[in-house]
Amino acid sequence: TASLFADRHHQDTKMPQRMRLFWASAFVALLAADAVPLSRVKEFPSQTAKARAETARWMAHENTWGYITTLNPSGSPDKPLSVEVGSFSDGIIGASTGRLWFYVMARGVAVVADSYPASLTISQAAISQNMTCLVGGTEYDPEDPMCAKITIHGTMTKAALAPNLDGPGDIAIGKQALFARHPQMKMWPADHGFEVYELKIEDIWMIDFYGGGSQILPKEYFANEPIHNVPKWPPSRQSSAPLASDVVLATFDGAASTTYHFTTVNDPVMGGASASTATIDSTSQVLVWQGEVAIVTFLKAPGFCTIRSETSDNDKSFPSLVGTSALQIKLKNAGAAGSLTNFEAQIHTSGEPAQFGEGSYSAKFTVMADNSEIQTVLISWSDFLFTWRGQKKEGPPMMDQLDQVTRIGLGSSGVAGIFDLHLMSFSAMASTSVPYIREPPPHDQVAARARW
């Protein structure tokens, strides 16, 4: 690979400087991360373009600093590139925009142009305070391909005021994003001439899995939300055959083995005004959960209502769900016209990260507005993400927690309004196929290629 890169560089001396800059940055990351022979690439599953773009957005939002590569302003042929650490922000926490803002010192150094080619390289390891890479509950070395790395190339462009001063300009937008993630910047010396710059994205290259990296189109990057998608490989070495029948978790018919107490937790615990109740209708053998999600005045956003099995029932633990493929909820939407139809399933496990108390695995779903039919909601385990206070956090995949479920429940999903759900049962649907099993590549082979 190195020979090919060198030969190409000599043969194509007319390659634009900005492209040499991008591929040089990407090549450095490739040497450190592409640790599997090309002959083995077909052994590894690939992510969809959407999943790759979501992970790239997640990397840009969760990180706050990286390495900025630019052409050396001195123009020295011996040192054509210049690399330095730079802080950046793509928006306030929880409000990612994908736009990359920088605070560039423009005085006391070489003249800074209003626009110039630049590349930003960031690592997933930089997200953690102890510079480790936790993926799916496993800690990886920063050099391992499973520890995501991304190089974003484009034109570093000086921000401008809004045309005719109509509304917030890029300078104001950039400062808001930067100061929210780097509050110390507000106190940096004024005589150093710091200016807001934006890296206008033109090329993106990322590796977050074995088998090589890939390019991401800027339009795909901006069209998706920040979500960390961990490639589903290798699967657990301990696997079981698919179950022949569904596993019943909870019913409301009085059966001793599947009867759990459910309680509501609403946003007044956080200063909101939402309210809901949970009652058992013994005649219909359903749990009636009804209430209203209200706007939290000081946040100017919808609050929340939740219903969950009580932890006091954990002495009667939930059965293992290994060998199942999805959560199955049977319910009836008894709400009047205009009632809420957006909800989320919430599951707690004993193996979820301890640092995020009261975190849960959650997955959004929609019910039909028709209040005359019993509905069956199916949610694949792969759709569950670990969240804490509404924010996605790093945690082991739900598929690895199926034998550790401690609590199940439902919650509203960020929309205000009334609701009236009649819940009949929670169960886990039996798998219909045998899990795919493949051993990972030998670690010494991976490490040797990475060191080379």
Short mmCIF file of N, CA, C and O in Angstrom, two decimals, residues 276-319:
data_model
loop_
_atom_site.label_atom_id
_atom_site.label_comp_id
_atom_site.label_asym_id
_atom_site.label_seq_id
_atom_site.Cartn_x
_atom_site.Cartn_y
_atom_site.Cartn_z
N SER A 276 -49.79 10.95 34.78
CA SER A 276 -50.37 9.72 34.24
C SER A 276 -50.68 8.78 35.39
O SER A 276 -50.12 8.90 36.48
N THR A 277 -51.58 7.84 35.13
CA THR A 277 -51.97 6.84 36.14
C THR A 277 -51.93 5.46 35.51
O THR A 277 -52.02 5.30 34.29
N ALA A 278 -51.79 4.44 36.36
CA ALA A 278 -51.77 3.05 35.91
C ALA A 278 -52.73 2.25 36.79
O ALA A 278 -52.55 2.19 38.01
N THR A 279 -53.73 1.63 36.19
CA THR A 279 -54.70 0.82 36.92
C THR A 279 -54.96 -0.48 36.19
O THR A 279 -54.90 -0.53 34.94
N ILE A 280 -55.25 -1.53 36.93
CA ILE A 280 -55.56 -2.83 36.34
C ILE A 280 -57.07 -2.95 36.15
O ILE A 280 -57.85 -2.75 37.07
N ASP A 281 -57.46 -3.25 34.92
CA ASP A 281 -58.86 -3.56 34.61
C ASP A 281 -58.97 -5.08 34.64
O ASP A 281 -58.63 -5.76 33.66
N SER A 282 -59.42 -5.64 35.78
CA SER A 282 -59.45 -7.09 35.95
C SER A 282 -60.45 -7.76 35.03
O SER A 282 -60.28 -8.93 34.67
N THR A 283 -61.48 -7.03 34.61
CA THR A 283 -62.48 -7.61 33.70
C THR A 283 -61.89 -7.83 32.33
O THR A 283 -62.02 -8.91 31.73
N SER A 284 -61.22 -6.80 31.81
CA SER A 284 -60.60 -6.90 30.48
C SER A 284 -59.20 -7.47 30.53
O SER A 284 -58.60 -7.76 29.48
N GLN A 285 -58.64 -7.64 31.75
CA GLN A 285 -57.29 -8.17 31.95
C GLN A 285 -56.25 -7.34 31.20
O GLN A 285 -55.41 -7.84 30.46
N VAL A 286 -56.31 -6.03 31.42
CA VAL A 286 -55.37 -5.10 30.81
C VAL A 286 -54.88 -4.11 31.86
O VAL A 286 -55.54 -3.90 32.90
N LEU A 287 -53.73 -3.53 31.59
CA LEU A 287 -53.22 -2.43 32.39
C LEU A 287 -53.55 -1.15 31.65
O LEU A 287 -53.11 -0.95 30.50
N VAL A 288 -54.33 -0.27 32.28
CA VAL A 288 -54.73 0.98 31.64
C VAL A 288 -53.75 2.08 32.05
O VAL A 288 -53.65 2.43 33.23
N TRP A 289 -53.02 2.59 31.07
CA TRP A 289 -52.08 3.69 31.30
C TRP A 289 -52.59 4.91 30.53
O TRP A 289 -52.66 4.89 29.31
N GLN A 290 -52.98 5.93 31.27
CA GLN A 290 -53.53 7.11 30.62
C GLN A 290 -53.04 8.37 31.32
O GLN A 290 -52.68 8.35 32.50
N GLY A 291 -52.98 9.45 30.57
CA GLY A 291 -52.51 10.70 31.16
C GLY A 291 -52.31 11.76 30.11
O GLY A 291 -52.84 11.69 28.99
N GLU A 292 -51.48 12.77 30.45
CA GLU A 292 -51.20 13.87 29.54
C GLU A 292 -49.76 14.34 29.71
O GLU A 292 -49.30 14.58 30.83
N VAL A 293 -49.07 14.44 28.60
CA VAL A 293 -47.72 15.01 28.58
C VAL A 293 -47.86 16.51 28.35
O VAL A 293 -48.43 16.94 27.35
N ALA A 294 -47.36 17.29 29.30
CA ALA A 294 -47.50 18.75 29.23
C ALA A 294 -46.18 19.40 28.85
O ALA A 294 -45.10 18.81 28.94
N ILE A 295 -46.27 20.64 28.40
CA ILE A 295 -45.08 21.43 28.10
C ILE A 295 -44.45 21.90 29.40
O ILE A 295 -45.13 22.43 30.28
N VAL A 296 -43.14 21.69 29.54
CA VAL A 296 -42.41 22.19 30.70
C VAL A 296 -42.11 23.66 30.44
O VAL A 296 -41.38 24.00 29.50
N THR A 297 -42.68 24.53 31.25
CA THR A 297 -42.65 25.97 30.98
C THR A 297 -41.24 26.52 30.80
O THR A 297 -40.94 27.20 29.82
N PHE A 298 -40.35 26.20 31.75
CA PHE A 298 -39.03 26.82 31.70
C PHE A 298 -38.15 26.23 30.59
O PHE A 298 -37.18 26.85 30.17
N LEU A 299 -38.52 25.03 30.08
CA LEU A 299 -37.77 24.44 28.98
C LEU A 299 -38.42 24.71 27.62
O LEU A 299 -37.78 24.56 26.58
N LYS A 300 -39.71 25.08 27.67
CA LYS A 300 -40.49 25.28 26.45
C LYS A 300 -40.43 24.04 25.55
O LYS A 300 -40.28 24.10 24.34
N ALA A 301 -40.55 22.88 26.19
CA ALA A 301 -40.48 21.61 25.50
C ALA A 301 -41.36 20.60 26.23
O ALA A 301 -41.64 20.76 27.43
N PRO A 302 -41.81 19.53 25.55
CA PRO A 302 -42.64 18.52 26.20
C PRO A 302 -41.90 17.83 27.35
O PRO A 302 -40.69 17.58 27.27
N GLY A 303 -42.65 17.52 28.40
CA GLY A 303 -42.11 16.76 29.51
C GLY A 303 -42.18 15.28 29.20
O GLY A 303 -42.06 14.87 28.05
N PHE A 304 -42.45 14.44 30.24
CA PHE A 304 -42.52 13.01 29.98
C PHE A 304 -43.43 12.31 30.98
O PHE A 304 -43.67 12.79 32.09
N CYS A 305 -43.94 11.18 30.54
CA CYS A 305 -44.66 10.24 31.39
C CYS A 305 -44.07 8.86 31.13
O CYS A 305 -43.77 8.52 29.97
N THR A 306 -43.88 8.07 32.17
CA THR A 306 -43.37 6.71 32.00
C THR A 306 -44.15 5.76 32.89
O THR A 306 -44.74 6.16 33.91
N ILE A 307 -44.14 4.50 32.51
CA ILE A 307 -44.69 3.42 33.32
C ILE A 307 -43.66 2.30 33.33
O ILE A 307 -43.04 2.02 32.29
N ARG A 308 -43.43 1.69 34.48
CA ARG A 308 -42.36 0.70 34.57
C ARG A 308 -42.67 -0.33 35.65
O ARG A 308 -43.39 -0.04 36.60
N SER A 309 -42.15 -1.54 35.48
CA SER A 309 -42.27 -2.55 36.52
C SER A 309 -41.43 -2.12 37.71
O SER A 309 -40.37 -1.50 37.55
N GLU A 310 -41.91 -2.41 38.90
CA GLU A 310 -41.21 -1.96 40.11
C GLU A 310 -40.01 -2.84 40.40
O GLU A 310 -40.05 -4.05 40.21
N THR A 311 -38.96 -2.21 40.89
CA THR A 311 -37.73 -2.96 41.20
C THR A 311 -37.93 -3.91 42.37
O THR A 311 -37.18 -4.86 42.54
N SER A 312 -38.97 -3.69 43.20
CA SER A 312 -39.22 -4.59 44.33
C SER A 312 -39.61 -5.98 43.85
O SER A 312 -39.59 -6.94 44.61
N ASP A 313 -39.98 -6.10 42.57
CA ASP A 313 -40.35 -7.40 42.01
C ASP A 313 -39.13 -8.18 41.52
O ASP A 313 -39.27 -9.28 41.00
N ASN A 314 -37.94 -7.60 41.68
CA ASN A 314 -36.77 -8.24 41.09
C ASN A 314 -36.37 -9.54 41.76
O ASN A 314 -35.54 -10.28 41.25
N ASP A 315 -36.97 -9.81 42.95
CA ASP A 315 -36.72 -11.11 43.55
C ASP A 315 -37.38 -12.21 42.70
O ASP A 315 -37.03 -13.38 42.77
N LYS A 316 -38.35 -11.80 41.89
CA LYS A 316 -38.95 -12.69 40.90
C LYS A 316 -38.45 -12.19 39.55
O LYS A 316 -39.10 -11.43 38.85
N SER A 317 -37.23 -12.60 39.20
CA SER A 317 -36.55 -12.01 38.06
C SER A 317 -37.20 -12.42 36.74
O SER A 317 -37.88 -13.44 36.64
N PHE A 318 -36.96 -11.60 35.72
CA PHE A 318 -37.45 -11.91 34.40
C PHE A 318 -36.65 -13.08 33.83
O PHE A 318 -35.46 -13.23 34.11
N PRO A 319 -37.27 -13.91 33.01
CA PRO A 319 -36.54 -15.05 32.41
C PRO A 319 -35.52 -14.57 31.40
O PRO A 319 -35.58 -13.44 30.90
#
